[in-house]
mmCIF file of C-alpha atoms in Angstrom:
data_model
loop_
_atom_site.group_PDB
_atom_site.id
_atom_site.type_symbol
_atom_site.label_atom_id
_atom_site.label_comp_id
_atom_site.label_asym_id
_atom_site.label_seq_id
_atom_site.Cartn_x
_atom_site.Cartn_y
_atom_site.Cartn_z
ATOM 1 C CA MET A 1 10.342 5.834 0.064
ATOM 2 C CA ARG A 2 6.936 6.425 -1.196
ATOM 3 C CA GLY A 3 5.301 3.465 -1.606
ATOM 4 C CA SER A 4 5.170 3.878 2.067
ATOM 5 C CA ALA A 5 3.238 3.134 4.732
ATOM 6 C CA GLY A 6 1.867 3.353 2.794
ATOM 7 C CA VAL A 7 3.154 4.657 -0.189
ATOM 8 C CA PRO A 8 3.336 5.323 -0.884
ATOM 9 C CA GLY A 9 5.554 4.537 2.535
ATOM 10 C CA VAL A 10 7.623 7.275 1.830
ATOM 11 C CA ARG A 11 10.606 7.428 4.105
ATOM 12 C CA ARG A 12 13.638 9.677 4.246
ATOM 13 C CA ALA A 13 15.628 7.528 1.840
ATOM 14 C CA ALA A 14 12.663 7.344 -0.472
ATOM 15 C CA GLY A 15 12.089 11.016 -0.140
ATOM 16 C CA ALA A 16 15.563 11.653 -1.455
ATOM 17 C CA LEU A 17 14.657 9.668 -4.546
ATOM 18 C CA ALA A 18 11.413 11.556 -4.975
ATOM 19 C CA ALA A 19 13.231 14.855 -4.870
ATOM 20 C CA THR A 20 15.627 13.815 -7.614
ATOM 21 C CA ALA A 21 13.594 11.429 -9.725
ATOM 22 C CA LEU A 22 9.903 12.253 -9.547
ATOM 23 C CA ALA A 23 8.289 15.153 -11.358
ATOM 24 C CA SER A 24 6.206 16.007 -8.328
ATOM 25 C CA ALA A 25 5.600 19.506 -7.057
ATOM 26 C CA LEU A 26 4.266 20.906 -3.816
ATOM 27 C CA VAL A 27 4.220 24.604 -3.131
ATOM 28 C CA LEU A 28 3.228 26.422 0.016
ATOM 29 C CA VAL A 29 3.589 29.629 1.988
ATOM 30 C CA ALA A 30 4.102 30.264 5.629
ATOM 31 C CA ALA A 31 6.130 31.407 8.562
ATOM 32 C CA PRO A 32 9.771 32.567 8.591
ATOM 33 C CA PRO A 33 12.341 30.160 7.102
ATOM 34 C CA THR A 34 13.571 27.473 9.492
ATOM 35 C CA PRO A 35 15.979 24.559 9.081
ATOM 36 C CA ALA A 36 14.349 21.195 8.291
ATOM 37 C CA PHE A 37 16.664 18.970 10.284
ATOM 38 C CA ALA A 38 15.626 15.610 11.714
ATOM 39 C CA HIS A 39 16.735 14.800 15.247
ATOM 40 C CA THR A 40 17.923 11.236 15.748
ATOM 41 C CA PRO A 41 15.878 9.144 15.803
ATOM 42 C CA HIS A 42 12.527 10.711 16.625
ATOM 43 C CA ASP A 43 11.992 13.362 13.932
ATOM 44 C CA GLN A 44 11.466 11.300 10.809
ATOM 45 C CA ILE A 45 10.866 12.985 7.466
ATOM 46 C CA PRO A 46 8.313 10.543 6.014
ATOM 47 C CA SER A 47 7.338 12.397 2.844
ATOM 48 C CA VAL A 48 9.188 14.423 0.211
ATOM 49 C CA ALA A 49 7.953 15.879 -3.081
ATOM 50 C CA ALA A 50 9.683 18.170 -5.560
ATOM 51 C CA THR A 51 9.357 19.781 -8.960
ATOM 52 C CA ALA A 52 11.406 18.298 -11.779
ATOM 53 C CA ASP A 53 13.474 21.493 -12.035
ATOM 54 C CA LEU A 54 14.516 21.457 -8.379
ATOM 55 C CA GLY A 55 17.884 23.109 -7.828
ATOM 56 C CA PRO A 56 19.656 25.881 -5.914
ATOM 57 C CA ASP A 57 18.110 28.533 -8.159
ATOM 58 C CA GLY A 58 14.616 27.214 -8.719
ATOM 59 C CA GLY A 59 11.970 24.595 -8.287
ATOM 60 C CA VAL A 60 10.013 23.713 -5.180
ATOM 61 C CA ALA A 61 10.527 20.995 -2.587
ATOM 62 C CA MET A 62 8.097 19.964 0.134
ATOM 63 C CA VAL A 63 8.777 17.782 3.153
ATOM 64 C CA ILE A 64 6.889 16.686 6.231
ATOM 65 C CA SER A 65 8.916 17.026 9.428
ATOM 66 C CA ARG A 66 7.585 16.752 12.974
ATOM 67 C CA ASP A 67 4.115 16.270 11.432
ATOM 68 C CA ARG A 68 4.300 19.712 9.772
ATOM 69 C CA LEU A 69 4.471 20.748 6.138
ATOM 70 C CA LEU A 70 7.608 22.645 5.065
ATOM 71 C CA ARG A 71 8.506 24.289 1.750
ATOM 72 C CA SER A 72 11.785 25.236 0.081
ATOM 73 C CA THR A 73 12.412 27.184 -3.117
ATOM 74 C CA ASP A 74 16.213 27.167 -3.049
ATOM 75 C CA GLY A 75 17.119 23.520 -3.299
ATOM 76 C CA GLY A 76 16.584 22.801 0.381
ATOM 77 C CA GLN A 77 18.887 25.448 1.816
ATOM 78 C CA HIS A 78 16.037 27.178 3.648
ATOM 79 C CA TRP A 79 12.582 25.999 4.672
ATOM 80 C CA SER A 80 9.301 27.671 5.637
ATOM 81 C CA ARG A 81 6.414 26.091 7.468
ATOM 82 C CA VAL A 82 3.101 25.929 5.584
ATOM 83 C CA VAL A 83 -0.026 26.865 7.527
ATOM 84 C CA ARG A 84 -2.399 28.797 5.249
ATOM 85 C CA GLY A 85 -5.726 27.039 4.792
ATOM 86 C CA ILE A 86 -4.723 23.849 6.599
ATOM 87 C CA THR A 87 -7.381 23.949 9.292
ATOM 88 C CA THR A 88 -6.500 20.792 11.182
ATOM 89 C CA ALA A 89 -4.191 20.351 14.141
ATOM 90 C CA SER A 90 -3.772 16.682 13.265
ATOM 91 C CA PRO A 91 -0.367 15.500 12.014
ATOM 92 C CA ILE A 92 0.160 15.860 8.265
ATOM 93 C CA ALA A 93 0.732 12.386 6.826
ATOM 94 C CA ASP A 94 1.479 12.813 3.105
ATOM 95 C CA VAL A 95 1.449 15.261 0.207
ATOM 96 C CA ALA A 96 1.060 14.747 -3.549
ATOM 97 C CA VAL A 97 1.028 16.858 -6.695
ATOM 98 C CA ALA A 98 -0.699 16.120 -9.983
ATOM 99 C CA PRO A 99 2.080 15.368 -12.507
ATOM 100 C CA SER A 100 -0.054 16.809 -15.308
ATOM 101 C CA ASP A 101 -0.964 19.978 -13.376
ATOM 102 C CA PRO A 102 1.565 21.286 -10.821
ATOM 103 C CA ASP A 103 -1.036 23.696 -9.446
ATOM 104 C CA ARG A 104 -3.218 20.800 -8.248
ATOM 105 C CA MET A 105 -2.138 19.285 -4.932
ATOM 106 C CA LEU A 106 -3.598 17.065 -2.234
ATOM 107 C CA LEU A 107 -2.485 16.445 1.314
ATOM 108 C CA VAL A 108 -3.858 14.055 3.905
ATOM 109 C CA SER A 109 -3.659 14.050 7.686
ATOM 110 C CA ARG A 110 -3.962 11.575 10.526
ATOM 111 C CA GLY A 111 -7.276 12.740 11.923
ATOM 112 C CA GLY A 112 -8.107 15.870 9.940
ATOM 113 C CA GLY A 113 -9.019 14.461 6.542
ATOM 114 C CA ALA A 114 -7.770 15.734 3.180
ATOM 115 C CA PHE A 115 -7.048 19.167 1.711
ATOM 116 C CA ARG A 116 -6.729 20.400 -1.877
ATOM 117 C CA SER A 117 -4.872 23.280 -3.483
ATOM 118 C CA ASP A 118 -5.572 24.645 -6.963
ATOM 119 C CA ASP A 119 -2.993 27.424 -6.957
ATOM 120 C CA GLY A 120 0.280 25.651 -6.409
ATOM 121 C CA GLY A 121 -0.195 25.435 -2.664
ATOM 122 C CA THR A 122 -0.878 29.090 -1.906
ATOM 123 C CA SER A 123 -4.281 28.246 -0.438
ATOM 124 C CA TRP A 124 -5.977 25.055 0.705
ATOM 125 C CA ARG A 125 -9.490 23.836 1.442
ATOM 126 C CA ALA A 126 -10.897 20.666 2.987
ATOM 127 C CA VAL A 127 -12.070 17.967 0.539
ATOM 128 C CA ASP A 128 -13.239 14.986 2.540
ATOM 129 C CA GLU A 129 -16.830 14.142 1.627
ATOM 130 C CA GLY A 130 -17.126 10.355 1.925
ATOM 131 C CA LEU A 131 -13.556 10.076 3.160
ATOM 132 C CA ALA A 132 -12.222 8.830 6.485
ATOM 133 C CA LEU A 133 -10.450 11.482 8.531
ATOM 134 C CA ASN A 134 -7.537 9.280 9.629
ATOM 135 C CA LEU A 135 -5.388 8.864 6.513
ATOM 136 C CA ALA A 136 -1.923 7.543 5.742
ATOM 137 C CA TRP A 137 -1.047 8.477 2.150
ATOM 138 C CA VAL A 138 -2.357 9.959 -1.085
ATOM 139 C CA ALA A 139 -1.425 9.634 -4.770
ATOM 140 C CA ILE A 140 -2.645 11.391 -7.935
ATOM 141 C CA SER A 141 -2.910 9.902 -11.413
ATOM 142 C CA PRO A 142 -0.318 11.173 -13.913
ATOM 143 C CA ARG A 143 -2.993 11.181 -16.642
ATOM 144 C CA ASP A 144 -5.835 13.013 -14.916
ATOM 145 C CA PRO A 145 -5.407 15.461 -12.002
ATOM 146 C CA ASP A 146 -8.973 14.726 -10.885
ATOM 147 C CA VAL A 147 -8.236 11.041 -10.241
ATOM 148 C CA ALA A 148 -6.574 10.203 -6.936
ATOM 149 C CA VAL A 149 -6.519 7.555 -4.230
ATOM 150 C CA ALA A 150 -6.040 7.958 -0.487
ATOM 151 C CA SER A 151 -5.419 5.214 2.027
ATOM 152 C CA GLY A 152 -6.930 5.067 5.457
ATOM 153 C CA ALA A 153 -4.483 4.410 8.283
ATOM 154 C CA TYR A 154 -3.963 1.084 10.050
ATOM 155 C CA GLY A 155 -5.423 -1.195 7.376
ATOM 156 C CA ALA A 156 -8.491 0.970 6.711
ATOM 157 C CA PRO A 157 -10.029 1.139 3.209
ATOM 158 C CA LEU A 158 -8.517 2.711 0.124
ATOM 159 C CA TYR A 159 -10.602 5.589 -1.224
ATOM 160 C CA ARG A 160 -10.852 6.964 -4.765
ATOM 161 C CA THR A 161 -11.973 10.290 -6.185
ATOM 162 C CA GLY A 162 -12.725 11.135 -9.793
ATOM 163 C CA ASP A 163 -13.422 14.826 -9.256
ATOM 164 C CA GLY A 164 -10.302 16.118 -7.574
ATOM 165 C CA GLY A 165 -11.344 15.211 -4.045
ATOM 166 C CA GLU A 166 -14.798 16.784 -4.023
ATOM 167 C CA HIS A 167 -16.282 13.330 -3.422
ATOM 168 C CA TRP A 168 -14.621 10.087 -2.328
ATOM 169 C CA GLU A 169 -15.769 6.464 -2.405
ATOM 170 C CA SER A 170 -14.285 3.355 -0.829
ATOM 171 C CA THR A 171 -12.743 0.922 -3.307
ATOM 172 C CA GLY A 172 -13.299 -1.972 -0.924
ATOM 173 C CA ILE A 173 -9.551 -2.589 -0.754
ATOM 174 C CA ALA A 174 -8.274 -2.799 2.820
ATOM 175 C CA GLY A 175 -4.677 -2.494 3.946
ATOM 176 C CA ALA A 176 -3.370 -0.825 0.786
ATOM 177 C CA ALA A 177 0.372 -0.244 1.035
ATOM 178 C CA SER A 178 1.264 1.075 -2.433
ATOM 179 C CA VAL A 179 -0.175 2.204 -5.748
ATOM 180 C CA GLY A 180 1.118 2.408 -9.292
ATOM 181 C CA PHE A 181 -0.483 4.443 -12.088
ATOM 182 C CA ALA A 182 0.304 3.855 -15.754
ATOM 183 C CA ALA A 183 1.315 6.953 -17.712
ATOM 184 C CA ARG A 184 -0.288 6.038 -21.049
ATOM 185 C CA SER A 185 -3.338 3.994 -20.056
ATOM 186 C CA ASP A 186 -5.922 3.705 -17.274
ATOM 187 C CA LEU A 187 -4.136 0.766 -15.631
ATOM 188 C CA VAL A 188 -3.826 1.090 -11.854
ATOM 189 C CA LEU A 189 -2.243 -1.464 -9.518
ATOM 190 C CA VAL A 190 -2.513 -1.500 -5.731
ATOM 191 C CA GLY A 191 -0.370 -3.647 -3.444
ATOM 192 C CA ASP A 192 -1.533 -4.509 0.048
ATOM 193 C CA LEU A 193 -0.064 -5.543 3.383
ATOM 194 C CA THR A 194 -0.652 -9.264 2.755
ATOM 195 C CA GLY A 195 1.204 -9.541 -0.553
ATOM 196 C CA GLN A 196 -1.849 -9.251 -2.787
ATOM 197 C CA LEU A 197 -2.109 -7.215 -5.969
ATOM 198 C CA HIS A 198 -5.340 -5.463 -6.979
ATOM 199 C CA ARG A 199 -5.860 -4.399 -10.606
ATOM 200 C CA SER A 200 -8.066 -1.823 -12.307
ATOM 201 C CA ASP A 201 -8.162 -1.099 -16.032
ATOM 202 C CA ASP A 202 -10.463 1.921 -15.795
ATOM 203 C CA ALA A 203 -8.478 4.330 -13.613
ATOM 204 C CA GLY A 204 -9.721 2.770 -10.380
ATOM 205 C CA THR A 205 -13.456 2.887 -11.047
ATOM 206 C CA THR A 206 -13.772 -0.909 -10.817
ATOM 207 C CA TRP A 207 -11.393 -3.572 -9.527
ATOM 208 C CA GLY A 208 -10.803 -7.225 -10.330
ATOM 209 C CA SER A 209 -10.306 -9.966 -7.772
ATOM 210 C CA PRO A 210 -7.005 -9.677 -5.887
ATOM 211 C CA LYS A 211 -4.250 -12.232 -6.355
ATOM 212 C CA LYS A 212 -0.951 -12.962 -4.676
ATOM 213 C CA ILE A 213 1.878 -11.128 -6.376
ATOM 214 C CA THR A 214 3.847 -14.398 -6.273
ATOM 215 C CA GLU A 215 2.774 -17.853 -5.156
ATOM 216 C CA GLY A 216 2.874 -18.010 -1.376
ATOM 217 C CA ALA A 217 3.620 -14.298 -0.962
ATOM 218 C CA LYS A 218 2.833 -12.991 2.524
ATOM 219 C CA ALA A 219 4.887 -9.821 2.890
ATOM 220 C CA ALA A 220 3.578 -6.363 2.050
ATOM 221 C CA VAL A 221 3.946 -4.892 -1.427
ATOM 222 C CA ARG A 222 5.473 -1.563 -0.411
ATOM 223 C CA ALA A 223 6.139 0.052 -3.788
ATOM 224 C CA LEU A 224 4.827 -0.137 -7.346
ATOM 225 C CA ALA A 225 5.936 1.577 -10.545
ATOM 226 C CA ILE A 226 4.266 0.951 -13.911
ATOM 227 C CA ASP A 227 6.460 1.680 -16.931
ATOM 228 C CA ASP A 228 4.424 1.760 -20.144
ATOM 229 C CA ARG A 229 6.434 4.495 -21.797
ATOM 230 C CA THR A 230 8.190 2.109 -24.191
ATOM 231 C CA ASP A 231 6.054 0.668 -26.985
ATOM 232 C CA GLY A 232 5.390 -3.054 -26.877
ATOM 233 C CA GLU A 233 5.906 -3.822 -23.192
ATOM 234 C CA VAL A 234 4.251 -2.776 -19.951
ATOM 235 C CA ARG A 235 6.792 -3.344 -17.208
ATOM 236 C CA VAL A 236 5.954 -3.256 -13.509
ATOM 237 C CA LEU A 237 8.523 -2.928 -10.724
ATOM 238 C CA ALA A 238 7.294 -4.035 -7.299
ATOM 239 C CA GLY A 239 9.129 -3.594 -4.014
ATOM 240 C CA THR A 240 8.284 -6.035 -1.219
ATOM 241 C CA ASP A 241 9.095 -6.407 2.453
ATOM 242 C CA ARG A 242 10.789 -9.812 2.193
ATOM 243 C CA GLU A 243 11.094 -10.898 -1.435
ATOM 244 C CA GLY A 244 13.084 -7.934 -2.663
ATOM 245 C CA LEU A 245 12.350 -6.414 -6.052
ATOM 246 C CA LEU A 246 9.909 -8.236 -8.335
ATOM 247 C CA VAL A 247 9.597 -7.531 -12.068
ATOM 248 C CA SER A 248 6.703 -8.065 -14.470
ATOM 249 C CA THR A 249 6.946 -7.672 -18.238
ATOM 250 C CA ASP A 250 3.259 -8.384 -18.917
ATOM 251 C CA GLY A 251 1.548 -5.514 -17.138
ATOM 252 C CA GLY A 252 1.461 -7.159 -13.728
ATOM 253 C CA ALA A 253 -0.047 -10.510 -14.741
ATOM 254 C CA THR A 254 3.029 -12.431 -13.562
ATOM 255 C CA PHE A 255 6.146 -11.493 -11.599
ATOM 256 C CA THR A 256 9.633 -12.916 -11.264
ATOM 257 C CA ALA A 257 12.469 -12.043 -8.922
ATOM 258 C CA GLY A 258 14.478 -9.088 -10.124
ATOM 259 C CA THR A 259 18.141 -8.297 -9.587
ATOM 260 C CA LYS A 260 18.920 -8.083 -5.879
ATOM 261 C CA LEU A 261 19.390 -4.563 -4.555
ATOM 262 C CA GLY A 262 22.469 -5.347 -2.522
ATOM 263 C CA LYS A 263 21.993 -7.472 0.597
ATOM 264 C CA ASP A 264 18.740 -5.878 1.761
ATOM 265 C CA ASP A 265 15.499 -7.433 0.466
ATOM 266 C CA ARG A 266 13.261 -4.887 2.216
ATOM 267 C CA VAL A 267 12.471 -2.578 -0.697
ATOM 268 C CA ARG A 268 10.803 0.635 0.428
ATOM 269 C CA ASP A 269 10.284 2.549 -2.797
ATOM 270 C CA VAL A 270 10.582 2.428 -6.563
ATOM 271 C CA ALA A 271 10.408 5.472 -8.838
ATOM 272 C CA LEU A 272 10.711 6.136 -12.564
ATOM 273 C CA SER A 273 12.704 9.025 -13.972
ATOM 274 C CA PRO A 274 10.374 11.553 -15.635
ATOM 275 C CA ALA A 275 13.132 12.566 -18.039
ATOM 276 C CA ASP A 276 14.497 9.194 -19.184
ATOM 277 C CA ALA A 277 12.316 6.193 -20.036
ATOM 278 C CA THR A 278 15.112 3.739 -19.230
ATOM 279 C CA THR A 279 16.062 5.067 -15.782
ATOM 280 C CA ALA A 280 14.532 3.938 -12.494
ATOM 281 C CA PHE A 281 15.381 4.405 -8.827
ATOM 282 C CA ALA A 282 14.798 2.305 -5.721
ATOM 283 C CA SER A 283 15.591 2.387 -2.024
ATOM 284 C CA THR A 284 15.825 -0.328 0.611
ATOM 285 C CA TRP A 285 15.379 -0.279 4.369
ATOM 286 C CA ALA A 286 19.054 -0.057 5.251
ATOM 287 C CA GLY A 287 20.912 -0.617 1.991
ATOM 288 C CA GLY A 288 20.644 2.887 0.593
ATOM 289 C CA ALA A 289 19.654 4.129 -2.861
ATOM 290 C CA CYS A 290 19.843 2.238 -6.161
ATOM 291 C CA ARG A 291 19.733 3.292 -9.820
ATOM 292 C CA SER A 292 18.962 1.379 -12.994
ATOM 293 C CA THR A 293 19.546 2.580 -16.555
ATOM 294 C CA ASP A 294 17.928 -0.417 -18.289
ATOM 295 C CA ARG A 295 14.335 -0.281 -16.994
ATOM 296 C CA GLY A 296 15.145 -2.283 -13.874
ATOM 297 C CA ASP A 297 17.115 -5.200 -15.311
ATOM 298 C CA THR A 298 20.302 -4.297 -13.442
ATOM 299 C CA TRP A 299 20.984 -1.937 -10.555
ATOM 300 C CA THR A 300 23.834 0.006 -9.008
ATOM 301 C CA CYS A 301 23.388 0.739 -5.301
ATOM 302 C CA THR A 302 25.226 3.094 -2.986
ATOM 303 C CA ARG A 303 25.262 4.177 0.636
ATOM 304 C CA ASP A 304 27.743 6.986 0.122
ATOM 305 C CA GLY A 305 26.721 9.858 2.361
ATOM 306 C CA LEU A 306 24.125 7.755 4.184
ATOM 307 C CA SER A 307 24.358 6.192 7.623
ATOM 308 C CA THR A 308 21.693 4.054 9.269
ATOM 309 C CA ASP A 309 20.564 4.532 12.856
ATOM 310 C CA HIS A 310 19.927 1.385 14.882
ATOM 311 C CA GLN A 311 17.742 3.330 17.320
ATOM 312 C CA ALA A 312 15.185 3.869 14.559
ATOM 313 C CA ASP A 313 14.802 0.118 14.121
ATOM 314 C CA GLU A 314 14.009 -0.166 17.819
ATOM 315 C CA LEU A 315 11.131 2.340 17.702
ATOM 316 C CA PRO A 316 7.571 0.964 17.811
ATOM 317 C CA THR A 317 6.963 2.455 14.359
ATOM 318 C CA LYS A 318 9.867 0.479 12.862
ATOM 319 C CA LEU A 319 10.842 3.151 10.349
ATOM 320 C CA PRO A 320 14.032 2.951 8.303
ATOM 321 C CA GLN A 321 16.258 5.912 9.048
ATOM 322 C CA PHE A 322 19.166 7.495 7.239
ATOM 323 C CA GLY A 323 21.269 10.354 8.518
#
């Protein structure tokens, strides 16, 4: 899921979680409605975002399919390609909406830089001053729509903006694989491809020295979710490539192994429910989707309706795939 390749590694399984659990919105206009089907195994849907009120009669869902941006306003029954204002022919890599302002959106591309919308996706303009053009993922702070981070592709630096994308600066963090924003403070955590955790307490303006998420950790930290919505404890859920789900109850200072999410330790995404402070979601590479109703202490996982495709594991990109 997000957390993806970055996040932010959002994959199809993770995208399903985003559509049902994240209060994210992406709105766009475009060509005549077309189905958004993925052909096995070469048409991955790496990114999904949706409004909290998504359903057959309302809300908005956005997906990336075949490197193009698609929009649905009827719960995914019909899709339209988005083209207005996106002036790059490069593949679209990721999309994000500001949780505190659904009209503010950012998208990044693999070669064409970043674009911003201030009208719910009706129009877009380039916002890439100081930013690399080859980007993998983007995320916006839930507290401030002007604060966002975008990761360069292939281990390139992580960039930050404090003015909605008008200007970007490198954070000095290379190989960022995930980001977590706190909802009630300026705490930001970034996980990288080598198992390190980077911490900022001022919304990403400055960063402390990185440290291994656990002693001897080597695998990527693919997903981060900071839960500070309950008074008295800042809990962090971290999904890793090899160590499964890790849990911190002290704001990310220390982590311990969490409940196993089935038999698959390759956690791809973790998301918090916007409507319920005790509910969280997670997805693994091949194990399916999981749900917790106690802030991540215990999990119930299911693969009902999902089938994995072994051909996807054989692709050079090594993307998890559900059908």
